[in-house]
Amino acid sequence: MSELSKPEEGLQDPGEAQGPVEVPLLEAEVGESASHLASYPPASSSAPVEALRQEILHRMIGKLMKFLLLKYRAKELTSQAEMLNEVLRDNQEHFPVVFREVSVCLQLLFGVDVKEVDPAEHTYILVPILGLTCDEMLSDGVGLPKAGFLVLVLSMIMRFGDPAPEEVVWGALSKMGMYVGSEHCVFGEPRELLTQVWVREGYLRYEQVPDSHPARYEFLWGPRAYVETSKWQVMAFMLTVNPRALRAFPFLSA
């Protein structure tokens, strides 16, 4: 995944109409996160993946992920032919493996679904998971997709009771390497994102616990989250990620 930070000769950035600033910004952000992503294992352990040397696999995944993130930013379609010609020109036989791994990484880390819109032509569109529109802010040229993190936070609130105590949410996030006051490579500073940005956008509510002295706070689902998705959809998505997550939703599962 460290290959995300390397410039690619001959690889044209899609969506040039988006201007001279946004693409360099995205590449800089992807590059900054690359060293952290390097430790992520492949999503599957199938024979074709095991047959490839890990550094070669990472290089191909990095190239394709950068390409598809730029397509997502530009809101452009892509195709298998384009991915082969522009990205995996010299490794076309490994496309099924690399494409599968990149699709899983995009979904889990960034909250981006790669959907096939024309099976005959193998044309794809990239959309946020669960129909969330939080990544509309990407049009200003700032930030990597965050829908995946939002779904994670919404699922945490469900798990911890909705409302979920602030200290419990921060404790869970710290186990994932996200700390209050520390800039995360992909999601930025989590306190600002959770208590200001997503509260302002209506995805979360951040409120003081009534009659708490000293003041304690809790997180709840916001009105926009209920409009764009539902607790059932979030639970179903989490179960597709990991069936054992069923244990985190005993009441809803029942």
Short mmCIF file of C-alpha atoms in Angstrom, two decimals:
data_model
loop_
_atom_site.label_atom_id
_atom_site.label_comp_id
_atom_site.label_asym_id
_atom_site.label_seq_id
_atom_site.Cartn_x
_atom_site.Cartn_y
_atom_site.Cartn_z
CA MET A 1 0.00 0.00 0.00
CA SER A 2 3.03 2.27 0.31
CA GLU A 3 2.93 2.51 -3.48
CA LEU A 4 -0.01 4.90 -3.09
CA SER A 5 2.46 7.69 -2.41
CA LYS A 6 4.57 7.18 -5.53
CA PRO A 7 3.98 9.23 -8.70
CA GLU A 8 3.04 7.18 -11.71
CA GLU A 9 4.61 7.90 -15.06
CA GLY A 10 2.10 7.74 -17.87
CA LEU A 11 -0.87 7.51 -15.50
CA GLN A 12 -3.13 10.45 -16.27
CA ASP A 13 -5.30 11.72 -13.45
CA PRO A 14 -8.98 11.32 -14.35
CA GLY A 15 -11.26 14.28 -14.11
CA GLU A 16 -8.80 16.96 -15.20
CA ALA A 17 -11.69 19.38 -15.38
CA GLN A 18 -11.73 19.47 -11.59
CA GLY A 19 -8.87 21.97 -11.69
CA PRO A 20 -5.14 22.07 -10.91
CA VAL A 21 -5.57 22.06 -7.13
CA GLU A 22 -7.84 19.16 -6.21
CA VAL A 23 -5.87 16.29 -7.75
CA PRO A 24 -2.54 17.27 -6.11
CA LEU A 25 -4.41 17.66 -2.82
CA LEU A 26 -5.85 14.17 -3.08
CA GLU A 27 -2.49 12.68 -4.05
CA ALA A 28 -0.84 14.39 -1.10
CA GLU A 29 -3.49 13.06 1.28
CA VAL A 30 -3.22 9.54 -0.13
CA GLY A 31 0.56 9.74 0.09
CA GLU A 32 0.41 10.80 3.74
CA SER A 33 -1.78 7.85 4.63
CA ALA A 34 0.24 5.34 2.63
CA SER A 35 2.72 4.37 5.33
CA HIS A 36 -0.14 3.61 7.72
CA LEU A 37 -1.98 1.53 5.14
CA ALA A 38 1.13 -0.53 4.45
CA SER A 39 0.45 -2.79 7.42
CA TYR A 40 -3.05 -3.74 6.25
CA PRO A 41 -3.12 -7.39 5.08
CA PRO A 42 -4.87 -8.43 1.86
CA ALA A 43 -8.59 -8.94 2.35
CA SER A 44 -8.47 -12.54 1.19
CA SER A 45 -6.00 -15.37 1.39
CA SER A 46 -6.85 -17.09 -1.89
CA ALA A 47 -4.27 -19.05 -3.84
CA PRO A 48 -3.73 -16.35 -6.52
CA VAL A 49 -2.89 -13.79 -3.82
CA GLU A 50 -0.49 -16.13 -2.05
CA ALA A 51 1.25 -16.80 -5.36
CA LEU A 52 2.14 -13.14 -5.79
CA ARG A 53 5.02 -11.55 -3.99
CA GLN A 54 3.58 -9.16 -1.42
CA GLU A 55 5.48 -6.10 -2.62
CA ILE A 56 4.24 -6.60 -6.18
CA LEU A 57 0.68 -7.05 -4.97
CA HIS A 58 0.91 -3.90 -2.85
CA ARG A 59 2.27 -1.94 -5.77
CA MET A 60 -0.59 -2.93 -8.04
CA ILE A 61 -3.21 -2.33 -5.31
CA GLY A 62 -1.71 1.09 -4.60
CA LYS A 63 -1.84 2.11 -8.25
CA LEU A 64 -5.43 1.00 -8.75
CA MET A 65 -6.65 2.48 -5.47
CA LYS A 66 -5.15 5.88 -6.30
CA PHE A 67 -6.77 5.73 -9.74
CA LEU A 68 -10.21 4.83 -8.37
CA LEU A 69 -10.08 7.45 -5.60
CA LEU A 70 -9.42 10.08 -8.26
CA LYS A 71 -12.36 8.73 -10.27
CA TYR A 72 -14.54 8.95 -7.17
CA ARG A 73 -13.47 12.53 -6.56
CA ALA A 74 -14.21 13.43 -10.17
CA LYS A 75 -17.55 11.54 -10.09
CA GLU A 76 -16.59 9.69 -13.25
CA LEU A 77 -17.36 6.20 -14.50
CA THR A 78 -14.54 3.81 -15.28
CA SER A 79 -14.25 0.45 -16.99
CA GLN A 80 -12.20 -2.68 -16.81
CA ALA A 81 -10.56 -1.76 -20.10
CA GLU A 82 -9.56 1.66 -18.75
CA MET A 83 -8.16 0.18 -15.54
CA LEU A 84 -6.15 -2.34 -17.53
CA ASN A 85 -4.80 0.22 -20.00
CA GLU A 86 -4.09 3.04 -17.53
CA VAL A 87 -3.04 1.18 -14.40
CA LEU A 88 -2.29 -2.53 -14.82
CA ARG A 89 -0.92 -2.38 -18.31
CA ASP A 90 1.91 -4.84 -17.58
CA ASN A 91 0.04 -7.04 -15.09
CA GLN A 92 -3.32 -7.61 -16.73
CA GLU A 93 -3.45 -11.30 -15.81
CA HIS A 94 -3.65 -10.33 -12.13
CA PHE A 95 -6.56 -7.93 -12.57
CA PRO A 96 -9.26 -10.14 -10.92
CA VAL A 97 -7.21 -10.50 -7.72
CA VAL A 98 -6.12 -6.86 -7.53
CA PHE A 99 -9.58 -5.51 -8.37
CA ARG A 100 -11.19 -7.66 -5.66
CA GLU A 101 -8.69 -6.53 -3.02
CA VAL A 102 -9.05 -2.85 -3.96
CA SER A 103 -12.85 -3.07 -3.93
CA VAL A 104 -12.79 -4.48 -0.39
CA CYS A 105 -10.27 -1.88 0.82
CA LEU A 106 -12.27 0.99 -0.67
CA GLN A 107 -15.45 -0.26 0.99
CA LEU A 108 -14.01 -0.91 4.44
CA LEU A 109 -11.57 1.98 4.77
CA PHE A 110 -13.18 4.77 2.74
CA GLY A 111 -16.82 3.66 2.57
CA VAL A 112 -16.85 3.58 -1.24
CA ASP A 113 -18.71 0.88 -3.19
CA VAL A 114 -17.52 -0.11 -6.65
CA LYS A 115 -20.71 -1.01 -8.52
CA GLU A 116 -20.92 -2.51 -12.00
CA VAL A 117 -23.43 -0.57 -14.12
CA ASP A 118 -22.91 -2.32 -17.47
CA PRO A 119 -21.98 -6.02 -17.23
CA ALA A 120 -21.48 -6.27 -20.98
CA GLU A 121 -18.90 -3.47 -21.07
CA HIS A 122 -17.68 -4.01 -17.48
CA THR A 123 -18.31 -0.36 -16.61
CA TYR A 124 -18.24 0.74 -12.97
CA ILE A 125 -19.40 3.66 -10.84
CA LEU A 126 -18.07 4.53 -7.38
CA VAL A 127 -20.65 5.55 -4.79
CA PRO A 128 -20.73 5.98 -0.98
CA ILE A 129 -21.95 2.98 0.96
CA LEU A 130 -25.56 2.94 2.23
CA GLY A 131 -26.44 6.00 0.15
CA LEU A 132 -24.69 8.39 2.55
CA THR A 133 -23.93 11.84 1.15
CA CYS A 134 -21.33 12.93 3.70
CA ASP A 135 -18.63 12.85 1.03
CA GLU A 136 -20.31 15.63 -0.93
CA MET A 137 -17.81 17.84 0.92
CA LEU A 138 -15.14 16.33 -1.35
CA SER A 139 -16.19 18.80 -4.02
CA ASP A 140 -14.21 21.48 -2.18
CA GLY A 141 -10.99 19.56 -2.76
CA VAL A 142 -10.42 18.73 0.91
CA GLY A 143 -10.32 15.31 2.55
CA LEU A 144 -10.44 11.66 1.65
CA PRO A 145 -13.76 9.77 1.68
CA LYS A 146 -15.06 9.28 5.22
CA ALA A 147 -18.35 7.39 4.77
CA GLY A 148 -16.73 4.20 6.05
CA PHE A 149 -15.68 5.88 9.29
CA LEU A 150 -19.13 7.42 9.71
CA VAL A 151 -20.77 3.99 9.45
CA LEU A 152 -18.30 2.68 12.03
CA VAL A 153 -19.19 5.49 14.45
CA LEU A 154 -22.94 5.02 13.88
CA SER A 155 -22.55 1.30 14.57
CA MET A 156 -20.61 2.07 17.77
CA ILE A 157 -23.42 4.30 18.99
CA MET A 158 -25.86 1.46 18.36
CA ARG A 159 -23.62 -1.00 20.16
CA PHE A 160 -23.21 1.20 23.21
CA GLY A 161 -26.89 2.00 23.54
CA ASP A 162 -27.75 5.19 21.58
CA PRO A 163 -27.02 7.41 23.40
CA ALA A 164 -23.46 6.18 23.77
CA PRO A 165 -21.22 7.68 26.48
CA GLU A 166 -18.51 9.86 24.98
CA GLU A 167 -15.73 8.21 26.97
CA VAL A 168 -16.75 4.76 25.74
CA VAL A 169 -16.69 5.88 22.10
CA TRP A 170 -13.26 7.49 22.48
CA GLY A 171 -11.97 4.38 24.23
CA ALA A 172 -13.11 2.15 21.37
CA LEU A 173 -11.62 4.47 18.76
CA SER A 174 -8.29 4.64 20.60
CA LYS A 175 -7.97 0.88 20.20
CA MET A 176 -8.12 1.49 16.44
CA GLY A 177 -5.36 4.10 16.52
CA MET A 178 -7.60 7.18 16.52
CA TYR A 179 -6.91 9.54 19.42
CA VAL A 180 -8.42 12.84 20.50
CA GLY A 181 -6.03 15.65 19.62
CA SER A 182 -4.01 13.49 17.21
CA GLU A 183 -4.31 13.82 13.44
CA HIS A 184 -5.28 10.54 11.80
CA CYS A 185 -3.79 9.85 8.36
CA VAL A 186 -7.18 9.38 6.70
CA PHE A 187 -9.86 10.84 8.95
CA GLY A 188 -8.12 13.83 10.48
CA GLU A 189 -8.62 14.87 14.11
CA PRO A 190 -11.50 12.70 15.40
CA ARG A 191 -12.88 15.09 18.03
CA GLU A 192 -13.41 17.87 15.50
CA LEU A 193 -14.96 15.43 13.03
CA LEU A 194 -17.36 13.83 15.53
CA THR A 195 -18.31 16.80 17.71
CA GLN A 196 -18.31 19.59 15.11
CA VAL A 197 -18.32 18.53 11.45
CA TRP A 198 -20.78 15.63 11.64
CA VAL A 199 -22.90 17.41 14.26
CA ARG A 200 -23.13 20.45 11.98
CA GLU A 201 -24.07 18.20 9.05
CA GLY A 202 -26.73 16.43 11.11
CA TYR A 203 -25.23 12.94 11.18
CA LEU A 204 -24.52 12.97 14.93
CA ARG A 205 -25.83 14.63 18.06
CA TYR A 206 -23.34 15.47 20.80
CA GLU A 207 -25.12 16.44 23.97
CA GLN A 208 -24.49 16.85 27.67
CA VAL A 209 -25.90 14.13 29.91
CA PRO A 210 -28.79 15.73 31.84
CA ASP A 211 -27.93 16.72 35.43
CA SER A 212 -24.33 15.53 35.10
CA HIS A 213 -21.85 17.29 37.40
CA PRO A 214 -19.13 17.52 36.29
CA ALA A 215 -20.53 17.62 32.78
CA ARG A 216 -20.48 14.39 30.81
CA TYR A 217 -21.40 14.05 27.14
CA GLU A 218 -22.87 11.39 24.90
CA PHE A 219 -23.29 10.67 21.18
CA LEU A 220 -26.58 9.93 19.43
CA TRP A 221 -27.64 9.39 15.83
CA GLY A 222 -28.47 12.68 14.16
CA PRO A 223 -31.54 13.40 12.00
CA ARG A 224 -29.64 13.24 8.72
CA ALA A 225 -28.39 9.74 9.56
CA TYR A 226 -32.00 8.57 9.98
CA VAL A 227 -32.96 10.17 6.64
CA GLU A 228 -30.11 8.68 4.59
CA THR A 229 -29.86 5.25 6.21
CA SER A 230 -31.29 3.21 9.08
CA LYS A 231 -30.06 1.15 12.01
CA TRP A 232 -31.12 -1.99 10.18
CA GLN A 233 -29.04 -1.06 7.13
CA VAL A 234 -26.00 -0.24 9.24
CA MET A 235 -26.33 -3.51 11.14
CA ALA A 236 -26.70 -5.47 7.90
CA PHE A 237 -23.60 -3.80 6.46
CA MET A 238 -21.56 -4.56 9.58
CA LEU A 239 -22.65 -8.18 9.43
CA THR A 240 -21.42 -8.46 5.85
CA VAL A 241 -18.06 -7.12 7.05
CA ASN A 242 -17.88 -9.53 9.95
CA PRO A 243 -20.69 -11.97 10.87
CA ARG A 244 -19.40 -12.04 14.46
CA ALA A 245 -20.57 -8.43 14.75
CA LEU A 246 -23.99 -9.99 15.33
CA ARG A 247 -23.00 -10.27 18.98
CA ALA A 248 -22.73 -6.48 19.17
CA PHE A 249 -26.42 -6.08 18.35
CA PRO A 250 -28.20 -8.60 20.61
CA PHE A 251 -31.44 -6.63 20.90
CA LEU A 252 -31.72 -5.65 17.23
CA SER A 253 -30.67 -9.13 16.14
CA ALA A 254 -33.41 -10.69 18.26
#
